[in-house]
Coordinates of C-alpha atoms in Angstrom, one line a residue:
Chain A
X265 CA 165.3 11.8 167.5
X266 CA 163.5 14.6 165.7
X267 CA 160.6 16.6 166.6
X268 CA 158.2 18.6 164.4
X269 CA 157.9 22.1 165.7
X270 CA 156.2 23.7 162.3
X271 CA 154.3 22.2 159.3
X272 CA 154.4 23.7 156.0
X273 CA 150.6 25.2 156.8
X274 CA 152.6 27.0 160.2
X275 CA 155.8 28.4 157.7
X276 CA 153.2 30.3 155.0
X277 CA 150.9 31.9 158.4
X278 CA 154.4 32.9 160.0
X279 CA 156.0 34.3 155.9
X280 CA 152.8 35.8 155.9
X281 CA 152.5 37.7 159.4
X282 CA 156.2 38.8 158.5
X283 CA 155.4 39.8 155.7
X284 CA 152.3 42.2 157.3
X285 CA 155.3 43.1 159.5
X286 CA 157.7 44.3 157.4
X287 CA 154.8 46.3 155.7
X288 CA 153.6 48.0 158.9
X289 CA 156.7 49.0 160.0
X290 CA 157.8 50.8 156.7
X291 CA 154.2 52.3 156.2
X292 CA 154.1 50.1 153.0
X293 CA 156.2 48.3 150.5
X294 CA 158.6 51.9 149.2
X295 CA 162.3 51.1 149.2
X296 CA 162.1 48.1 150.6
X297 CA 165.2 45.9 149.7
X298 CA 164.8 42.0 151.0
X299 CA 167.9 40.3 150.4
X300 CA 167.9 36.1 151.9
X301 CA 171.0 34.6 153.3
X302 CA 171.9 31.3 151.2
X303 CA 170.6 29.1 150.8
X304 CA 167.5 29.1 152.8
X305 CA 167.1 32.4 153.6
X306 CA 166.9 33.3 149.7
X307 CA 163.6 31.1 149.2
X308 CA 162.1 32.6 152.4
X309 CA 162.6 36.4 151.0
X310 CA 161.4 35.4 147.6
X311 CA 158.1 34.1 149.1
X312 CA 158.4 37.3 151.7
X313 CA 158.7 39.5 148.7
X314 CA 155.5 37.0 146.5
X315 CA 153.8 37.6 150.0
X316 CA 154.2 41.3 150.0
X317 CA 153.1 41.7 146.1
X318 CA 149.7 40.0 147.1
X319 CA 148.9 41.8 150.1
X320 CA 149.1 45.4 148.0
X321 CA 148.9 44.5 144.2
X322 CA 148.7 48.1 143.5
X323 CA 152.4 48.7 144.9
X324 CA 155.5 48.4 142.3
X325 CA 157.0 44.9 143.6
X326 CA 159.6 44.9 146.1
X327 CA 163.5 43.8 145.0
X328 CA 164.6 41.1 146.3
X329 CA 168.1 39.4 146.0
X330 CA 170.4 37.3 148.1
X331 CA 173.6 38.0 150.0
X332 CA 176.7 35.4 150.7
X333 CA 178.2 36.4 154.1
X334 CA 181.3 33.2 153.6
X335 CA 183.8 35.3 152.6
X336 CA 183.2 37.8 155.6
X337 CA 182.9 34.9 158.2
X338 CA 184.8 34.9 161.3
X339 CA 185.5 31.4 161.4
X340 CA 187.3 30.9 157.6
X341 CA 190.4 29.7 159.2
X342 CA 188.7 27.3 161.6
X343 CA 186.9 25.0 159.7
X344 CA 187.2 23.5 156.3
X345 CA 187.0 25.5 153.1
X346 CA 182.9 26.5 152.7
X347 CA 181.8 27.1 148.7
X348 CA 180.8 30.3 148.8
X349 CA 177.2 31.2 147.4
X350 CA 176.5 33.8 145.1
X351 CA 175.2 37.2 145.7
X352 CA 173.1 39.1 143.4
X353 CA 171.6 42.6 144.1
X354 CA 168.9 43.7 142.1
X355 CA 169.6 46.4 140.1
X356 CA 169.3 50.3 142.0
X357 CA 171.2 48.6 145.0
X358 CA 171.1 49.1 148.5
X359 CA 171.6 53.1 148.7
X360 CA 169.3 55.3 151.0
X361 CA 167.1 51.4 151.2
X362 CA 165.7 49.5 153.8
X363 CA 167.0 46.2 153.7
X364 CA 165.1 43.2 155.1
X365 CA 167.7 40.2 155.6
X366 CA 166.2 37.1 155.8
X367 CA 167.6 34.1 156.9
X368 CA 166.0 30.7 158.0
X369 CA 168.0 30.2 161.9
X370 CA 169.0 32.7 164.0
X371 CA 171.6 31.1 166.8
X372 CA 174.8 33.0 167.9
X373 CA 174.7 36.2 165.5
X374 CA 177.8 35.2 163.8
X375 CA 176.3 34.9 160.3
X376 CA 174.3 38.3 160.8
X377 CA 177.5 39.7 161.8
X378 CA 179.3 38.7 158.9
X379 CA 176.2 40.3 156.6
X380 CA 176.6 43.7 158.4
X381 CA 180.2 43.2 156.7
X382 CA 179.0 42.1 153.5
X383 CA 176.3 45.0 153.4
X384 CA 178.1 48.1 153.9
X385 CA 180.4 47.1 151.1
X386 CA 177.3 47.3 149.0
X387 CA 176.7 50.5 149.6
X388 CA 174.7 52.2 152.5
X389 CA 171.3 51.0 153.8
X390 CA 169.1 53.7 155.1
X391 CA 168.1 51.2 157.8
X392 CA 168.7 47.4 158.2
X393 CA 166.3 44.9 159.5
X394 CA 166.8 41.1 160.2
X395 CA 163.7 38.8 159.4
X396 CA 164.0 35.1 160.7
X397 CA 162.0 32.0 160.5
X398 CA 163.4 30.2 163.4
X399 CA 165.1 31.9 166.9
X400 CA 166.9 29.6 168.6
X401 CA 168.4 32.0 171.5
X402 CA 172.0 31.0 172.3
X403 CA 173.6 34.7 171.0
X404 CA 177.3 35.5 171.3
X405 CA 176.9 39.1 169.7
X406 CA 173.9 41.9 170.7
X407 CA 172.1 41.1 167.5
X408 CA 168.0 40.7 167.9
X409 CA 165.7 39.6 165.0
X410 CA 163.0 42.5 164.1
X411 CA 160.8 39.9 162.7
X412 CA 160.3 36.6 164.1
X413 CA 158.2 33.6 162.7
X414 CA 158.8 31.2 165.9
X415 CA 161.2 31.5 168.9
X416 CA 162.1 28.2 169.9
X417 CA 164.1 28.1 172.8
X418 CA 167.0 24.9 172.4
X419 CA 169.6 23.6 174.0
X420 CA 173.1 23.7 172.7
X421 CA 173.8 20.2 171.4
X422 CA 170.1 19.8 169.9
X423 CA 169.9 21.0 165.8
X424 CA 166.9 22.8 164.2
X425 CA 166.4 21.2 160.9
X426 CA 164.8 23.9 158.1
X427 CA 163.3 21.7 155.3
X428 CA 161.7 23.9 152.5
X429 CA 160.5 22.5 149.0
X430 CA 162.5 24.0 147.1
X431 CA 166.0 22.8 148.3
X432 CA 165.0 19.6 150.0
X433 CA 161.8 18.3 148.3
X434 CA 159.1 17.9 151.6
X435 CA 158.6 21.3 153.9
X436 CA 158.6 22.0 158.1
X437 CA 161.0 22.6 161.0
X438 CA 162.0 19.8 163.8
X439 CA 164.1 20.2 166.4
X440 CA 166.5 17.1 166.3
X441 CA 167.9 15.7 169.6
X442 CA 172.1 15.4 170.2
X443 CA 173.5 12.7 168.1
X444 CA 176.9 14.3 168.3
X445 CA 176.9 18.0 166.4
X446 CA 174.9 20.8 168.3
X447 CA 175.1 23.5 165.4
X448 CA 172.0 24.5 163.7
X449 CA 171.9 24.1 159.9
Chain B
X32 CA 192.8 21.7 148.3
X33 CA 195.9 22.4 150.0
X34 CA 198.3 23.1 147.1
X35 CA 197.7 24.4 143.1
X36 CA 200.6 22.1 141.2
X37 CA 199.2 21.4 137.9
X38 CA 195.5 20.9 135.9
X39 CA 196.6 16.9 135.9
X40 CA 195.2 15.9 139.1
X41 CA 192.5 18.7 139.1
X42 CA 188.8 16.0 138.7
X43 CA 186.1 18.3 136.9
X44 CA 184.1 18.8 140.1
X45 CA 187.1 20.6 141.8
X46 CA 188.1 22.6 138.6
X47 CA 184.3 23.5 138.1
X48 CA 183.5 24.6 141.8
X49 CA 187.4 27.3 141.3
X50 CA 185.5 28.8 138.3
X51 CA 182.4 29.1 140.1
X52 CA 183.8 30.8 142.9
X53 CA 186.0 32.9 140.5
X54 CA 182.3 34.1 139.1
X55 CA 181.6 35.3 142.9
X56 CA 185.1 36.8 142.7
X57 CA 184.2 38.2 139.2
X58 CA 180.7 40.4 140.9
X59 CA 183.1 41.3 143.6
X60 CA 185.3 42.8 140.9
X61 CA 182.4 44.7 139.9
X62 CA 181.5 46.7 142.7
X63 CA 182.5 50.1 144.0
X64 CA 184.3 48.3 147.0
X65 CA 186.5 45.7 145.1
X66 CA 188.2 44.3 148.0
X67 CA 187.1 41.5 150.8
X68 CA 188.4 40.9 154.1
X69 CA 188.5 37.2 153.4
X70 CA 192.1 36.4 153.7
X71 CA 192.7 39.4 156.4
X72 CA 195.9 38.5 158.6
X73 CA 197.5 35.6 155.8
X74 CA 200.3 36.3 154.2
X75 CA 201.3 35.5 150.6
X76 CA 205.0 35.6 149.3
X77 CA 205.5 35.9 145.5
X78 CA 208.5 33.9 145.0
X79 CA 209.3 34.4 141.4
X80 CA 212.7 32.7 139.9
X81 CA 211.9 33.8 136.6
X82 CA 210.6 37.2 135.0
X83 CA 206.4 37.9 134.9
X84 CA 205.0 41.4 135.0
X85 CA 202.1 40.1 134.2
X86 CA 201.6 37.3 136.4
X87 CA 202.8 38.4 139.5
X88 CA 200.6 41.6 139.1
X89 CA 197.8 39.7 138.6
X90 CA 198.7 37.1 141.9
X91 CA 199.3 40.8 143.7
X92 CA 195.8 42.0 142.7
X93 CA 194.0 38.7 143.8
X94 CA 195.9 38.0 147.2
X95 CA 195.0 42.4 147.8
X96 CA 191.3 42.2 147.3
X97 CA 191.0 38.8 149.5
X98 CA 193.3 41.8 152.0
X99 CA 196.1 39.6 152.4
X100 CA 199.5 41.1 153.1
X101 CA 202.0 40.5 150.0
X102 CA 205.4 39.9 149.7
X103 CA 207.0 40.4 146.5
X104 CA 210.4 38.4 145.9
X105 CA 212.3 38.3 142.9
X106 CA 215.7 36.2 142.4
X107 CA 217.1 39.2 140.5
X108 CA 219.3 41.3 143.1
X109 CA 218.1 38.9 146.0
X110 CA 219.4 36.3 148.0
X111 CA 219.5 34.2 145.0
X112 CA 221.5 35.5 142.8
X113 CA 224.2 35.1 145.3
X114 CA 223.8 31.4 145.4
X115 CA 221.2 30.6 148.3
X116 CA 219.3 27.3 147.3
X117 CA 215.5 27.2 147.0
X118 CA 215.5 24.9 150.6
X119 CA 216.9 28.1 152.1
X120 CA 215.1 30.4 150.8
X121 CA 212.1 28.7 151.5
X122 CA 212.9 27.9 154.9
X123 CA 213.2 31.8 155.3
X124 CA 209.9 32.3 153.9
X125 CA 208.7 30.0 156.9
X126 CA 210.4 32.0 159.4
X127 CA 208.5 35.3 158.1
X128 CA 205.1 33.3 158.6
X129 CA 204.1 33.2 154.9
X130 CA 200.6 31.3 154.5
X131 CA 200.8 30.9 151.0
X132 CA 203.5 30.7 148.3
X133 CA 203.3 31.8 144.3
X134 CA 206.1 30.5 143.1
X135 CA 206.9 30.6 139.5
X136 CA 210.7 28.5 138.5
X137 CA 212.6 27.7 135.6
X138 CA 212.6 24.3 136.5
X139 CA 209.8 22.1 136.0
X140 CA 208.6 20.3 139.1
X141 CA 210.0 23.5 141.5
X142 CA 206.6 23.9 143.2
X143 CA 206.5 20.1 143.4
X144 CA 209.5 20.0 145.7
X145 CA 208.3 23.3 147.6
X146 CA 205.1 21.6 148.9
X147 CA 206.0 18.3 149.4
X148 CA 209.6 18.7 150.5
X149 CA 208.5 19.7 154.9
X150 CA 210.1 23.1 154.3
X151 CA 207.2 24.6 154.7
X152 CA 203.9 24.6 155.7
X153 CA 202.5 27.5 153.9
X154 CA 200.3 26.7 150.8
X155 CA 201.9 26.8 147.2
X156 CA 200.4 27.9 143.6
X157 CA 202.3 27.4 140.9
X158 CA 202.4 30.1 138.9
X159 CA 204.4 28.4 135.8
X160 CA 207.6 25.9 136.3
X161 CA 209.9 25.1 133.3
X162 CA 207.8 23.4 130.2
X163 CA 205.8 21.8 133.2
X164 CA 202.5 23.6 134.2
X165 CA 201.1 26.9 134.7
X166 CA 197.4 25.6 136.4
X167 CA 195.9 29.7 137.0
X168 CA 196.6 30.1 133.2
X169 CA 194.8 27.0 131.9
X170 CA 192.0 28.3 134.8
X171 CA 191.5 31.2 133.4
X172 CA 191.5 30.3 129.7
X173 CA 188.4 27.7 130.8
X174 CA 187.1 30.6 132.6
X175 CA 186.8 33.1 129.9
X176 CA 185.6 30.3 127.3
X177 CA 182.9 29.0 129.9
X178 CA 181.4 32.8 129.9
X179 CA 181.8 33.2 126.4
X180 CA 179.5 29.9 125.7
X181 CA 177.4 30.4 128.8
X182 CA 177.2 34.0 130.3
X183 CA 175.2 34.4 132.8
X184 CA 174.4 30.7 133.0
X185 CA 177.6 29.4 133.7
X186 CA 177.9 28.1 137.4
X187 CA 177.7 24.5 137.7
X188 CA 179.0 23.7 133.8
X189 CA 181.9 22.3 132.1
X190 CA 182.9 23.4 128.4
X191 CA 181.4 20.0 127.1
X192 CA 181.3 19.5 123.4
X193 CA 183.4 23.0 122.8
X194 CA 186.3 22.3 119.9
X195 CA 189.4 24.2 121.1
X196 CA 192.9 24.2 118.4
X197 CA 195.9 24.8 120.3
X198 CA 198.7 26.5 117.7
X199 CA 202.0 27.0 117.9
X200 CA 205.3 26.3 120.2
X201 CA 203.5 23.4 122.4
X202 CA 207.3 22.4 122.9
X203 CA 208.3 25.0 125.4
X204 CA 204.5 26.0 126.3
X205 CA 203.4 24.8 130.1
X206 CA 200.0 26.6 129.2
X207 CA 199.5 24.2 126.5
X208 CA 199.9 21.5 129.3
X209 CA 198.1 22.4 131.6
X210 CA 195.1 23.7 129.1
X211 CA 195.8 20.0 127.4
X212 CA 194.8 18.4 130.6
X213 CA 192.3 20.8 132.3
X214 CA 190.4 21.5 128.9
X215 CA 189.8 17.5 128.0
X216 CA 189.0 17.4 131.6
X217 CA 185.8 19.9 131.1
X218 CA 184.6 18.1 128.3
X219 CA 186.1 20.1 125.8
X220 CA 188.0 18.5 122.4
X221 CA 191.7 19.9 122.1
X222 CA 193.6 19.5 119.1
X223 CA 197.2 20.7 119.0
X224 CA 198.6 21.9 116.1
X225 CA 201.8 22.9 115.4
X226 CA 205.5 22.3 113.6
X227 CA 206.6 18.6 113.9
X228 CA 209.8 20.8 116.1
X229 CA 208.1 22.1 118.0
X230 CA 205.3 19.1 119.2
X231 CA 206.7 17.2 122.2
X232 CA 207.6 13.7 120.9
X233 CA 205.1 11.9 122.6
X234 CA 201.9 13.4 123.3
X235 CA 200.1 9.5 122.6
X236 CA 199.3 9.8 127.0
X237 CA 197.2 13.2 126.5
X238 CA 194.0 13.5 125.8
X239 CA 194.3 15.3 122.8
X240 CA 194.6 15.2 119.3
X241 CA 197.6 16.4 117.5
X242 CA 198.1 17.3 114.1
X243 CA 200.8 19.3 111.4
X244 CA 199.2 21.7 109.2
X245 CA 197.1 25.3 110.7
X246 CA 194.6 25.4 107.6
X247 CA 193.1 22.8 107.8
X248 CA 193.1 22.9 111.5
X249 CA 191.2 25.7 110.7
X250 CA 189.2 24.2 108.1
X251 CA 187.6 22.1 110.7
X252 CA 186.0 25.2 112.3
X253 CA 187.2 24.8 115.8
X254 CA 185.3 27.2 118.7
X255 CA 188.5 28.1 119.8
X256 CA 191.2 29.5 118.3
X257 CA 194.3 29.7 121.5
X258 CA 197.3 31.1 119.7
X259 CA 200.1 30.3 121.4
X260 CA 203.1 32.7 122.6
X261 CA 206.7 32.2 120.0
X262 CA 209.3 32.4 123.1
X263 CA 212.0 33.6 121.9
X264 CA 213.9 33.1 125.1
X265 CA 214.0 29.4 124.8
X266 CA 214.3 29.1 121.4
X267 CA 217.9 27.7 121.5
X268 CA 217.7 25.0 118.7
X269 CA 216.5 25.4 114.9
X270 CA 212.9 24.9 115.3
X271 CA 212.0 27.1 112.3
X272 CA 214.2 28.3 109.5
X273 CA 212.8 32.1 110.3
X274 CA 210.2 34.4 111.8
X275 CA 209.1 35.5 109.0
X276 CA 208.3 31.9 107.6
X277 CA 206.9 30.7 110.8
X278 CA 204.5 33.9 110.8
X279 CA 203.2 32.5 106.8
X280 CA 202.9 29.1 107.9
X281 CA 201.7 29.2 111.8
X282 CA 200.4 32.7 112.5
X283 CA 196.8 33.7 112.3
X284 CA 197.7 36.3 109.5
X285 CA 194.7 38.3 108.0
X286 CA 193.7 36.1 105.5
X287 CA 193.4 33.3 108.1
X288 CA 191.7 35.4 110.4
X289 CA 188.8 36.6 108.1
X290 CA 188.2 33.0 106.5
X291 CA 187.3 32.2 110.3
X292 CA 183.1 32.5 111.4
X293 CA 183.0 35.2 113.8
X294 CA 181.9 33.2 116.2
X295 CA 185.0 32.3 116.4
X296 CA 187.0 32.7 119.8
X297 CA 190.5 34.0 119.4
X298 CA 192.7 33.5 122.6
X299 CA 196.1 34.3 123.4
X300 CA 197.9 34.0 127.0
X301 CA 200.1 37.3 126.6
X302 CA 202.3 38.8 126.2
X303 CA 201.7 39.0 122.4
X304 CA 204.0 39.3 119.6
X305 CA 201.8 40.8 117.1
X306 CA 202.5 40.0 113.4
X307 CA 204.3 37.0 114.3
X308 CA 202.0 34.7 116.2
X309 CA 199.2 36.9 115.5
X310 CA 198.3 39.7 113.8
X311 CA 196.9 42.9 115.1
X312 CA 193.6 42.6 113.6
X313 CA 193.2 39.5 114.9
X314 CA 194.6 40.5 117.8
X315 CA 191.9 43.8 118.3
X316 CA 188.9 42.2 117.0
X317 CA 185.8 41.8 119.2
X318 CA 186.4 37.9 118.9
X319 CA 189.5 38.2 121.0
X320 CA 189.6 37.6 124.2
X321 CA 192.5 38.8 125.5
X322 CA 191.4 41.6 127.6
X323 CA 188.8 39.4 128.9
X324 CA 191.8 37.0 130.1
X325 CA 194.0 39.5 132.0
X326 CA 190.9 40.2 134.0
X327 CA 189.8 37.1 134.7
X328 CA 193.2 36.1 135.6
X329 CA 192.6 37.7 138.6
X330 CA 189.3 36.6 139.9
X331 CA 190.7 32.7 138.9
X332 CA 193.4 33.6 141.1
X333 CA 191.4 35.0 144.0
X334 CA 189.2 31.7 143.3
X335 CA 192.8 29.6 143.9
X336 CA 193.8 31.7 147.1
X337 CA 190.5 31.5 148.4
X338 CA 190.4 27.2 148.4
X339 CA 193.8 27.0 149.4
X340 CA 194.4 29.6 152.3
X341 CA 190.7 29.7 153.7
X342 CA 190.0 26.3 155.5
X343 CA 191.6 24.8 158.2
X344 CA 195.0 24.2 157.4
X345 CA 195.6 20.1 156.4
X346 CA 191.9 19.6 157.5
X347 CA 190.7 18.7 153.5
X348 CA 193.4 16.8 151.0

């Protein structure tokens, strides 16, 4: 059984209050680095990053890229092989940068974990901040979203189901009911 | 995929997902940190029953920037050479914990009888057996054509419609195998061409064209040029009256080399004997690839290590 919890109308308000967020709290758009988490979180920073270039047209756009955490996972060896996405930084890297991960579910923290990992062997972020769509609660490492779009407290064997146009064709967030798996995406 | 054995029984989804997770493995190779903790805790023995430099450097490099632990073993001065037979040595291999085997054999179907045999549970790649197979080669050759006709757009695509002419000793040549099935399997068209001595005698099950004469091979203006390696270890019978003949009839000499588009790629699987199979010009030009191959070689091989030693052991076939 599924529930809608956001339409397509509430994802754009909550990309768009981020994205007022994430300018705020830099005092504007300079060195900004938003990097997504595949595959969701990619399209959510390009639209943060499309958001951020129409709130100050004046300001040179902000990079945006994406980063694959698989091969720094800490469960490689306990489920079955995962096809690795790729990651592409733009060009001036991540060095003396803020970078603004993005991804569409936070649950335990494992995945942020693994793009702490991932990160520093990029090269060293002045300061790192985590943008999510969706908190679930549920976390198994001190990791806390800076940016938020819903908190959506769930139990463990219910699944949040991100649906965005560009990867599934229709748009919104439900929460689905146990039917067997409890892990989110 | 639990074991590498041969390009044969590799479908075109599986072979296209290795070479795009090589590519991944490729932008890891160039970063300032060129290592990833992937693979941190496994441990991968090089078992190698025959000579490579080359090859087991290249399987060291991979397995070290995924940060497994490598164990180097060689049959020269070991265990083997006193007459221990591969059951026991790989039975000791499983006592030592290895994850993963590279094992490259004189005799053809080796790795076969490693993975299948209940000796051991570790993974195996082969890394060349006999006149079998050497599947990382073959990889890497599709590899370095793909970016070559693609660049940056090559995730996701197979080498459709690309004309590739095999030349030279397909006899003794498991990189000709395992290119003749992985290449066809891509989409590509391979023709082999090559001395009636040295053509296996019946190539009518592979899908591949065969044929006797290297100009007009050439004539037909393949994409691909793959010269292959004259191994003069093997060459026990009279395939050839000479080197020196062979090198006028089957080499890509000067003459041949400039008659060729430049367009033209021009491959060889190392090591070279220049002025035999090829000449240096050929050899150095931009339209060779063989730089391109060594390094490659080692983000195909990371791609391999990664499918086989990440998962759950025996949870996919």
């Amino acid at each position: 059984m599924a529930r809608a919890v956001l339409t397509q109308a509430d994802i754009q308000r909550a990309l768009t209050r981020i994205s007022h967020e994430i300018l705020e709290s830099n005092r504007g758009g300079s060195d900004l680095v938003i990097l997504g988490i595949p595959t969701r979180g990619v399209i959510l920073a390009r639209r943060i990053a499309e958001t951020i270039a129409r709130i100050e047209p004046d300001a040179a756009p902000v990079p945006v890229g994406s980063i694959d955490v698989t091969m720094y996972r800490d469960d490689l060896s306990r489920t079955r092989t995962r096809t690795p996405q790729p990651t592409e930084v733009p060009a001036g890297g991540i060095d003396g940068r803020t970078v603004v991960l993005v991804d569409d579910v936070l649950y335990s923290g494992r995945t942020i974990r693994a793009a702490f990992d991932a990160l520093s062997d990029l090269g060293r972020a002045r300061a790192v901040r985590l943008a999510v769509l969706v908190d679930r609660g549920h976390r198994e490492f001190p990791i806390r979203a800076d940016f938020v779009g819903k908190n959506l407290p769930s139990s463990h064997d219910e699944r949040i189901n991100v649906r965005l146009v560009e990867t599934d064709g229709d748009e919104g967030v439900a929460i689905e009911t146990a039917d067997g798996e409890g892990e989110a995406r | 995929m639990n074991h590498l054995l041969g390009t044969r029984e590799l479908s075109r989804e599986q072979a296209v997902e290795l070479l795009d997770i090589a590519e991944d493995m490729a932008a890891v190779q160039e970063r300032e940190v060129k290592k990833l903790p992937t693979l941190r805790g496994k441990t991968v023995v090089n078992l190698f029953f025959e000579d490579s430099t080359r090859t087991r450097i290249s399987f060291e490099a991979a397995a070290k920037r995924l940060s497994a632990d490598v164990i180097n073993f060689s049959a020269k001065g070991s265990s083997v050479s006193k007459g221990e037979s591969l059951k026991d040595t790989a039975q000791t291999l499983q006592a030592m914990g290895a994850d993963g085997v590279v094992i490259r054999h004189p005799a053809s179907g080796a790795p076969l009888t490693l993975a299948t045999s209940g000796w051991i549970d570790a993974g195996v790649v082969n890394a060349g057996d006999g006149t079998h197979e050497h599947p990382t080669q073959a990889l890497l050759d599709a590899f370095t054509m793909r970016r070559r006709l693609h660049g940056a757009a090559s995730r996701g695509r197979g080498l459709d419609g690309a004309r590739v002419l095999i030349v030279g000793d397909v006899l003794h040549s498991r990189v000709a195998r395992s290119n003749a099935w992985l290449l066809p399997a891509l989409g590509a068209e391979v023709e082999l061409v090559a001395p009636p001595t040295l053509l296996p005698v019946d190539t009518r099950r592979w899908p591949v064209t065969t044929s006797y004469d290297l100009d007009e091979a050439l004539g037909r203006r393949p994409d691909v040029v793959m010269m292959l390696r004259i191994q003069a270890e093997r060459m026990h019978g009279a395939f050839f009256p000479n080197s020196r003949e062979y090198a006028r009839t089957w080499g890509l000499d000067d003459a041949r080399f400039d008659a060729l588009p430049d367009t033209t790629m021009v491959m060889h699987p190392g090591p070279m004997n220049r002025g035999l199979e090829i000449a240096a010009r050929a050899a150095d030009s931009p339209q060779s690839t063989v730089r391109e191959q060594v390094a490659n070689g080692v983000s195909v091989r990371m791609a391999a290590l990664y499918l086989l030693l990440s998962g759950e052991r025996g949870a996919a076939a």
